[in-house]
Short mmCIF file of C-alpha atoms in Angstrom, two decimals:
data_model
loop_
_atom_site.label_atom_id
_atom_site.label_comp_id
_atom_site.label_asym_id
_atom_site.label_seq_id
_atom_site.Cartn_x
_atom_site.Cartn_y
_atom_site.Cartn_z
CA UNK A 1 5.36 -16.94 14.25
CA UNK A 2 7.39 -14.19 15.88
CA UNK A 3 5.80 -10.80 15.35
CA UNK A 4 7.77 -8.57 13.01
CA UNK A 5 7.37 -4.80 12.71
CA UNK A 6 6.31 -3.82 9.23
CA UNK A 7 8.48 -1.68 6.95
CA UNK A 8 5.27 0.10 5.92
CA UNK A 9 4.81 3.64 7.23
CA UNK A 10 1.86 6.00 7.55
CA UNK A 11 2.73 7.20 4.04
CA UNK A 12 2.21 3.65 2.75
CA UNK A 13 -1.04 3.24 4.69
CA UNK A 14 -2.38 6.49 3.30
CA UNK A 15 -1.39 5.42 -0.23
CA UNK A 16 -3.19 2.11 0.25
CA UNK A 17 -6.37 3.82 1.39
CA UNK A 18 -6.25 6.33 -1.46
CA UNK A 19 -5.06 4.18 -4.38
CA UNK A 20 -5.60 0.50 -3.62
CA UNK A 21 -8.40 -0.22 -1.14
CA UNK A 22 -11.36 0.34 -3.45
CA UNK A 23 -9.69 -1.45 -6.39
CA UNK A 24 -8.43 -4.67 -4.80
CA UNK A 25 -10.74 -7.72 -4.81
CA UNK A 26 -11.42 -9.64 -1.60
CA UNK A 27 -9.13 -12.57 -2.54
CA UNK A 28 -5.50 -12.33 -3.63
CA UNK A 29 -3.38 -15.09 -5.17
CA UNK A 30 0.27 -14.03 -5.20
CA UNK A 31 1.80 -16.00 -8.07
CA UNK A 32 5.37 -14.83 -7.48
CA UNK A 33 6.60 -14.77 -3.88
CA UNK A 34 9.99 -15.95 -2.63
CA UNK A 35 10.62 -17.94 0.55
CA UNK A 36 14.10 -17.77 2.06
CA UNK A 37 16.06 -19.11 5.02
CA UNK A 38 18.76 -17.28 6.93
CA UNK A 39 22.19 -18.18 5.58
CA UNK A 40 20.97 -18.86 2.06
CA UNK A 41 20.77 -15.25 0.91
CA UNK A 42 22.21 -11.77 1.45
CA UNK A 43 19.01 -9.75 1.13
CA UNK A 44 18.80 -6.91 3.61
CA UNK A 45 15.44 -5.19 3.28
CA UNK A 46 14.55 -3.03 6.24
CA UNK A 47 11.96 -4.71 8.44
CA UNK A 48 12.09 -8.12 6.69
CA UNK A 49 13.53 -10.97 8.81
CA UNK A 50 16.38 -13.14 7.58
CA UNK A 51 14.13 -16.22 7.45
CA UNK A 52 10.68 -15.97 5.96
CA UNK A 53 8.23 -18.73 5.16
CA UNK A 54 4.51 -18.84 4.47
CA UNK A 55 3.42 -17.22 7.73
CA UNK A 56 5.83 -14.31 7.34
CA UNK A 57 4.90 -13.70 3.71
CA UNK A 58 1.21 -13.81 4.62
CA UNK A 59 1.85 -11.37 7.46
CA UNK A 60 3.73 -8.87 5.30
CA UNK A 61 1.23 -9.22 2.48
CA UNK A 62 -1.20 -7.30 4.68
CA UNK A 63 0.85 -4.16 3.94
CA UNK A 64 -0.32 -4.55 0.34
CA UNK A 65 -3.67 -6.32 0.67
CA UNK A 66 -4.94 -5.57 4.19
CA UNK A 67 -6.97 -8.50 5.58
CA UNK A 68 -7.90 -10.09 2.27
CA UNK A 69 -7.74 -13.84 1.77
CA UNK A 70 -4.23 -14.79 0.65
CA UNK A 71 -2.68 -17.73 -1.20
CA UNK A 72 0.33 -17.98 -3.46
CA UNK A 73 2.91 -19.65 -5.64
CA UNK A 74 6.14 -19.81 -3.66
CA UNK A 75 9.55 -19.73 -5.32
CA UNK A 76 12.82 -20.83 -3.66
CA UNK A 77 15.07 -17.91 -2.81
CA UNK A 78 18.84 -17.88 -2.36
CA UNK A 79 21.85 -15.78 -3.27
CA UNK A 80 23.46 -16.57 -6.63
CA UNK A 81 26.84 -16.91 -4.94
CA UNK A 82 25.43 -19.60 -2.61
CA UNK A 83 24.57 -22.22 -5.20
CA UNK A 84 25.15 -24.97 -2.65
CA UNK A 85 22.05 -23.73 -0.82
CA UNK A 86 19.65 -24.63 -3.66
CA UNK A 87 18.61 -28.01 -2.17
CA UNK A 88 17.88 -26.33 1.16
CA UNK A 89 15.88 -23.63 -0.61
CA UNK A 90 13.78 -26.22 -2.45
CA UNK A 91 13.20 -28.16 0.76
CA UNK A 92 12.13 -24.97 2.56
CA UNK A 93 9.39 -24.28 0.02
CA UNK A 94 8.19 -27.89 0.30
CA UNK A 95 8.08 -27.71 4.10
CA UNK A 96 6.10 -24.48 4.07
CA UNK A 97 3.35 -25.88 1.85
CA UNK A 98 2.21 -27.97 4.81
CA UNK A 99 1.02 -24.73 6.45
CA UNK A 100 -0.22 -23.04 3.29
CA UNK A 101 -3.72 -23.92 2.09
CA UNK A 102 -4.45 -23.31 -1.61
CA UNK A 103 -0.75 -22.66 -2.25
CA UNK A 104 1.72 -24.25 -4.65
CA UNK A 105 5.50 -24.35 -4.85
CA UNK A 106 8.25 -24.34 -7.47
CA UNK A 107 11.48 -26.32 -7.68
CA UNK A 108 14.58 -24.33 -8.60
CA UNK A 109 16.60 -25.88 -11.41
CA UNK A 110 20.08 -25.23 -12.77
CA UNK A 111 21.40 -26.01 -16.28
CA UNK A 112 23.42 -28.93 -14.90
CA UNK A 113 20.46 -30.73 -13.34
CA UNK A 114 19.59 -34.19 -14.65
CA UNK A 115 15.97 -34.16 -15.86
CA UNK A 116 15.13 -37.57 -14.37
CA UNK A 117 16.49 -36.44 -11.00
CA UNK A 118 14.46 -33.24 -11.24
CA UNK A 119 11.34 -35.27 -12.00
CA UNK A 120 11.91 -37.45 -8.92
CA UNK A 121 12.70 -34.51 -6.64
CA UNK A 122 9.69 -32.44 -7.65
CA UNK A 123 7.45 -35.44 -6.97
CA UNK A 124 9.18 -36.24 -3.67
CA UNK A 125 8.86 -32.68 -2.40
CA UNK A 126 5.25 -32.29 -3.52
CA UNK A 127 6.06 -29.28 -5.71
CA UNK A 128 4.24 -28.25 -8.85
CA UNK A 129 6.62 -26.70 -11.38
CA UNK A 130 10.02 -25.20 -12.11
CA UNK A 131 11.81 -21.92 -11.48
CA UNK A 132 15.05 -20.97 -13.21
CA UNK A 133 17.21 -17.84 -13.23
CA UNK A 134 19.80 -16.33 -15.53
CA UNK A 135 22.49 -16.13 -12.81
CA UNK A 136 22.94 -19.90 -13.21
CA UNK A 137 23.96 -19.52 -16.88
CA UNK A 138 27.63 -20.35 -17.54
CA UNK A 139 28.19 -17.43 -19.92
CA UNK A 140 29.02 -13.86 -18.90
CA UNK A 141 27.37 -11.47 -18.57
CA UNK A 142 24.38 -13.58 -17.60
CA UNK A 143 22.04 -10.67 -18.36
CA UNK A 144 22.66 -11.47 -22.05
CA UNK A 145 22.05 -15.21 -21.68
CA UNK A 146 19.86 -17.09 -24.11
CA UNK A 147 16.98 -18.94 -22.47
CA UNK A 148 18.49 -22.46 -22.95
CA UNK A 149 21.61 -21.27 -21.13
CA UNK A 150 19.64 -21.35 -17.86
CA UNK A 151 16.57 -23.39 -18.91
CA UNK A 152 17.87 -26.25 -21.09
CA UNK A 153 15.38 -27.98 -23.34
CA UNK A 154 15.58 -31.39 -21.57
CA UNK A 155 14.16 -29.74 -18.43
CA UNK A 156 11.31 -28.29 -20.48
CA UNK A 157 10.66 -31.77 -21.88
CA UNK A 158 10.24 -33.28 -18.42
CA UNK A 159 7.98 -30.39 -17.41
CA UNK A 160 5.90 -31.22 -20.47
CA UNK A 161 5.63 -34.87 -19.40
CA UNK A 162 4.38 -33.79 -15.98
CA UNK A 163 2.22 -30.86 -17.09
CA UNK A 164 4.16 -28.44 -14.89
CA UNK A 165 4.34 -24.68 -15.00
CA UNK A 166 7.69 -22.94 -15.53
CA UNK A 167 8.26 -19.44 -14.15
CA UNK A 168 10.75 -17.75 -16.47
CA UNK A 169 12.46 -14.40 -15.93
CA UNK A 170 13.77 -13.55 -19.38
CA UNK A 171 16.81 -11.30 -19.75
CA UNK A 172 18.71 -9.58 -22.59
CA UNK A 173 18.57 -5.86 -23.31
CA UNK A 174 15.28 -5.88 -25.22
CA UNK A 175 13.52 -8.57 -23.18
CA UNK A 176 10.52 -9.98 -25.07
CA UNK A 177 11.44 -7.94 -28.16
CA UNK A 178 14.75 -9.81 -28.47
CA UNK A 179 14.75 -12.24 -31.46
CA UNK A 180 16.46 -14.98 -29.47
CA UNK A 181 13.95 -14.78 -26.64
CA UNK A 182 11.07 -14.81 -29.13
CA UNK A 183 12.50 -17.88 -30.85
CA UNK A 184 12.93 -19.92 -27.68
CA UNK A 185 9.60 -18.93 -26.14
CA UNK A 186 7.84 -20.04 -29.30
CA UNK A 187 9.90 -23.23 -29.64
CA UNK A 188 9.25 -24.29 -26.05
CA UNK A 189 5.53 -23.47 -26.12
CA UNK A 190 4.91 -25.16 -29.47
CA UNK A 191 7.10 -28.21 -29.01
CA UNK A 192 5.94 -28.79 -25.43
CA UNK A 193 2.21 -27.99 -25.38
CA UNK A 194 1.60 -29.37 -21.88
CA UNK A 195 3.84 -26.87 -20.11
CA UNK A 196 2.43 -23.64 -18.74
CA UNK A 197 5.13 -21.06 -19.43
CA UNK A 198 4.83 -18.00 -17.19
CA UNK A 199 6.87 -14.94 -18.18
CA UNK A 200 7.61 -13.13 -14.93
CA UNK A 201 7.25 -9.38 -14.40
CA UNK A 202 4.79 -8.99 -17.29
CA UNK A 203 7.38 -10.42 -19.69
CA UNK A 204 10.03 -8.40 -17.86
CA UNK A 205 8.48 -5.40 -19.53
CA UNK A 206 10.02 -2.91 -17.15
CA UNK A 207 10.51 -0.95 -20.34
CA UNK A 208 7.00 -1.43 -21.82
CA UNK A 209 8.18 -0.47 -25.31
CA UNK A 210 9.68 -3.96 -25.45
CA UNK A 211 6.27 -5.51 -24.77
CA UNK A 212 4.70 -3.39 -27.48
CA UNK A 213 7.40 -4.47 -29.93
CA UNK A 214 7.54 -8.19 -29.13
CA UNK A 215 4.32 -9.57 -27.71
CA UNK A 216 2.25 -9.33 -30.89
CA UNK A 217 4.20 -12.19 -32.46
CA UNK A 218 3.46 -14.52 -29.52
CA UNK A 219 -0.27 -14.00 -29.16
CA UNK A 220 -1.18 -17.35 -30.78
CA UNK A 221 0.58 -19.38 -28.05
CA UNK A 222 -2.14 -20.92 -25.91
CA UNK A 223 0.16 -22.10 -23.10
CA UNK A 224 1.89 -18.76 -22.53
CA UNK A 225 1.05 -16.77 -19.37
CA UNK A 226 2.38 -13.74 -17.52
CA UNK A 227 2.77 -12.81 -13.88
CA UNK A 228 2.69 -9.10 -13.16
CA UNK A 229 5.17 -9.13 -10.28
CA UNK A 230 6.93 -5.88 -9.32
CA UNK A 231 6.33 -4.22 -12.69
CA UNK A 232 5.13 -0.67 -12.05
CA UNK A 233 4.54 0.32 -15.69
CA UNK A 234 0.81 0.16 -16.58
CA UNK A 235 1.38 -0.24 -20.32
CA UNK A 236 3.40 -3.43 -19.72
CA UNK A 237 0.27 -5.05 -18.24
CA UNK A 238 -2.06 -3.30 -20.66
CA UNK A 239 -0.22 -4.75 -23.67
CA UNK A 240 -0.77 -8.27 -22.29
CA UNK A 241 -4.46 -7.72 -21.61
CA UNK A 242 -5.07 -6.18 -25.02
CA UNK A 243 -3.12 -8.78 -27.03
CA UNK A 244 -3.74 -11.97 -25.04
CA UNK A 245 -6.83 -11.20 -22.97
CA UNK A 246 -7.04 -10.70 -19.22
CA UNK A 247 -7.17 -14.45 -18.53
CA UNK A 248 -3.44 -14.77 -19.33
CA UNK A 249 -2.35 -12.26 -16.68
CA UNK A 250 -1.88 -13.31 -13.05
CA UNK A 251 -0.97 -11.14 -10.10
CA UNK A 252 2.29 -11.49 -8.16
CA UNK A 253 4.16 -9.39 -5.61
CA UNK A 254 7.78 -10.59 -5.98
CA UNK A 255 8.05 -10.56 -2.19
CA UNK A 256 10.41 -9.44 -0.66
CA UNK A 257 11.13 -7.00 -3.52
CA UNK A 258 7.59 -5.75 -2.93
CA UNK A 259 8.75 -4.29 0.37
CA UNK A 260 11.52 -2.11 -0.99
CA UNK A 261 10.59 1.58 -1.04
CA UNK A 262 10.66 2.96 -4.58
CA UNK A 263 9.78 1.63 -8.04
CA UNK A 264 11.18 0.68 -11.42
CA UNK A 265 10.93 3.43 -14.05
CA UNK A 266 11.04 3.10 -17.84
CA UNK A 267 13.53 5.50 -19.38
CA UNK A 268 15.04 5.70 -22.87
CA UNK A 269 15.26 2.15 -24.22
CA UNK A 270 15.77 0.59 -20.81
CA UNK A 271 14.67 0.99 -17.18
CA UNK A 272 16.02 2.12 -13.85
CA UNK A 273 15.32 0.96 -10.32
CA UNK A 274 14.84 3.82 -7.87
CA UNK A 275 15.02 2.89 -4.18
CA UNK A 276 14.84 4.93 -1.00
CA UNK A 277 18.65 5.14 -1.08
CA UNK A 278 18.72 6.72 -4.55
CA UNK A 279 19.85 10.38 -4.31
CA UNK A 280 16.78 11.80 -6.04
CA UNK A 281 14.03 12.32 -3.49
CA UNK A 282 14.87 15.95 -2.72
CA UNK A 283 14.98 17.11 -6.33
CA UNK A 284 11.63 18.92 -6.15
CA UNK A 285 10.66 21.92 -4.05
CA UNK A 286 9.54 19.51 -1.32
CA UNK A 287 10.89 16.10 -0.34
CA UNK A 288 9.28 13.01 -1.90
CA UNK A 289 8.83 9.92 0.25
CA UNK A 290 8.63 6.74 -1.84
CA UNK A 291 6.15 3.98 -1.01
CA UNK A 292 6.46 0.21 -1.17
CA UNK A 293 7.16 -1.22 -4.62
CA UNK A 294 4.24 -3.58 -4.09
CA UNK A 295 1.83 -0.67 -3.71
CA UNK A 296 3.18 1.11 -6.78
CA UNK A 297 2.76 -2.18 -8.63
CA UNK A 298 -0.90 -2.58 -7.64
CA UNK A 299 -1.59 0.99 -8.71
CA UNK A 300 -0.06 0.24 -12.11
CA UNK A 301 -2.45 -2.70 -12.45
CA UNK A 302 -5.35 -0.44 -11.47
CA UNK A 303 -4.45 2.01 -14.23
CA UNK A 304 -4.04 -0.82 -16.75
CA UNK A 305 -7.43 -2.31 -15.84
CA UNK A 306 -9.06 1.12 -16.08
CA UNK A 307 -7.48 1.75 -19.48
CA UNK A 308 -8.67 -1.61 -20.80
CA UNK A 309 -12.16 -1.07 -19.31
CA UNK A 310 -12.07 -4.30 -17.29
CA UNK A 311 -15.07 -5.02 -15.08
CA UNK A 312 -14.92 -6.27 -11.50
CA UNK A 313 -15.17 -9.95 -12.44
CA UNK A 314 -12.21 -9.62 -14.82
CA UNK A 315 -10.13 -7.91 -12.14
CA UNK A 316 -11.03 -10.76 -9.78
CA UNK A 317 -9.72 -13.15 -12.43
CA UNK A 318 -6.33 -11.42 -12.49
CA UNK A 319 -6.03 -11.43 -8.72
CA UNK A 320 -7.37 -14.93 -7.98
CA UNK A 321 -9.28 -16.98 -10.55
CA UNK A 322 -6.67 -17.10 -13.32
CA UNK A 323 -4.04 -18.48 -10.95
CA UNK A 324 -6.25 -21.01 -9.20
CA UNK A 325 -7.40 -22.32 -12.57
CA UNK A 326 -3.85 -22.46 -13.92
CA UNK A 327 -2.52 -24.32 -10.87
CA UNK A 328 -5.53 -26.62 -10.51
CA UNK A 329 -6.66 -25.32 -7.12
CA UNK A 330 -10.25 -26.15 -6.27
CA UNK A 331 -12.61 -23.19 -6.13
CA UNK A 332 -13.74 -22.15 -2.68
#
């Protein structure tokens, strides 16, 4: 692996030492990290190379986790306008698993995919579940898409046959408080009990009021899980822990989003992403230098765990044991 300079600065290192070091367990399973190849995407995050596989993600994870043991669930990454690159993205994840002990990979699906073909391809590539995304929905704007618009029920049925996980990034203005999202989450979980449905970004609770409004009605679903990735709002995670128990929450970075400087902020009835290019950092009497999203995210988990009075073993579950149990990885 070619050495890459880190986007992390002394400000980030100081933040890690102050806010993260004493909280983070000695093993980290990253249940939401993207792998991408040059030419398949248009991401341009300072310091992140155009192609990144397992070794690169592991290398950059040290900005967030230092030298801790690392494994992960890898998701195919590509630009929505480059739909023809999806097969290459799926193959890239499969190839990288050969170098990635204790790791698993997802197969990206579109609404047009034939379920039998998906079943064959996932088996052929040695992958373990499905990833979908709203940008594949045929309706506009895709941010208001219903779940079946980008995750049709026949694909859920084949995942049920195979016992796969599905990583689902819900959309719509009110996220998990939206009646349509609630209906389809419940339908899929109840009708297909052998799937493991993972709602990304703590149910996309970037506005945690939506989690408080919607999650209560889903708490009886035994096959519903949540990855925490890139959500910097403690109450979003806290609502999951309090309503579902800490065993349903698994850690994720959302690499490479984790290496943007800034954070997502709840405001009004929605949320706003602030990055280092946002014209806000000189608003106070002294300049503010943002840190990596991934560090802000871990601090939000620390505050949530403190608020819910979790003990060390429960925090270790969130960062390692819950994921390895969910994905069937042998303990070691």
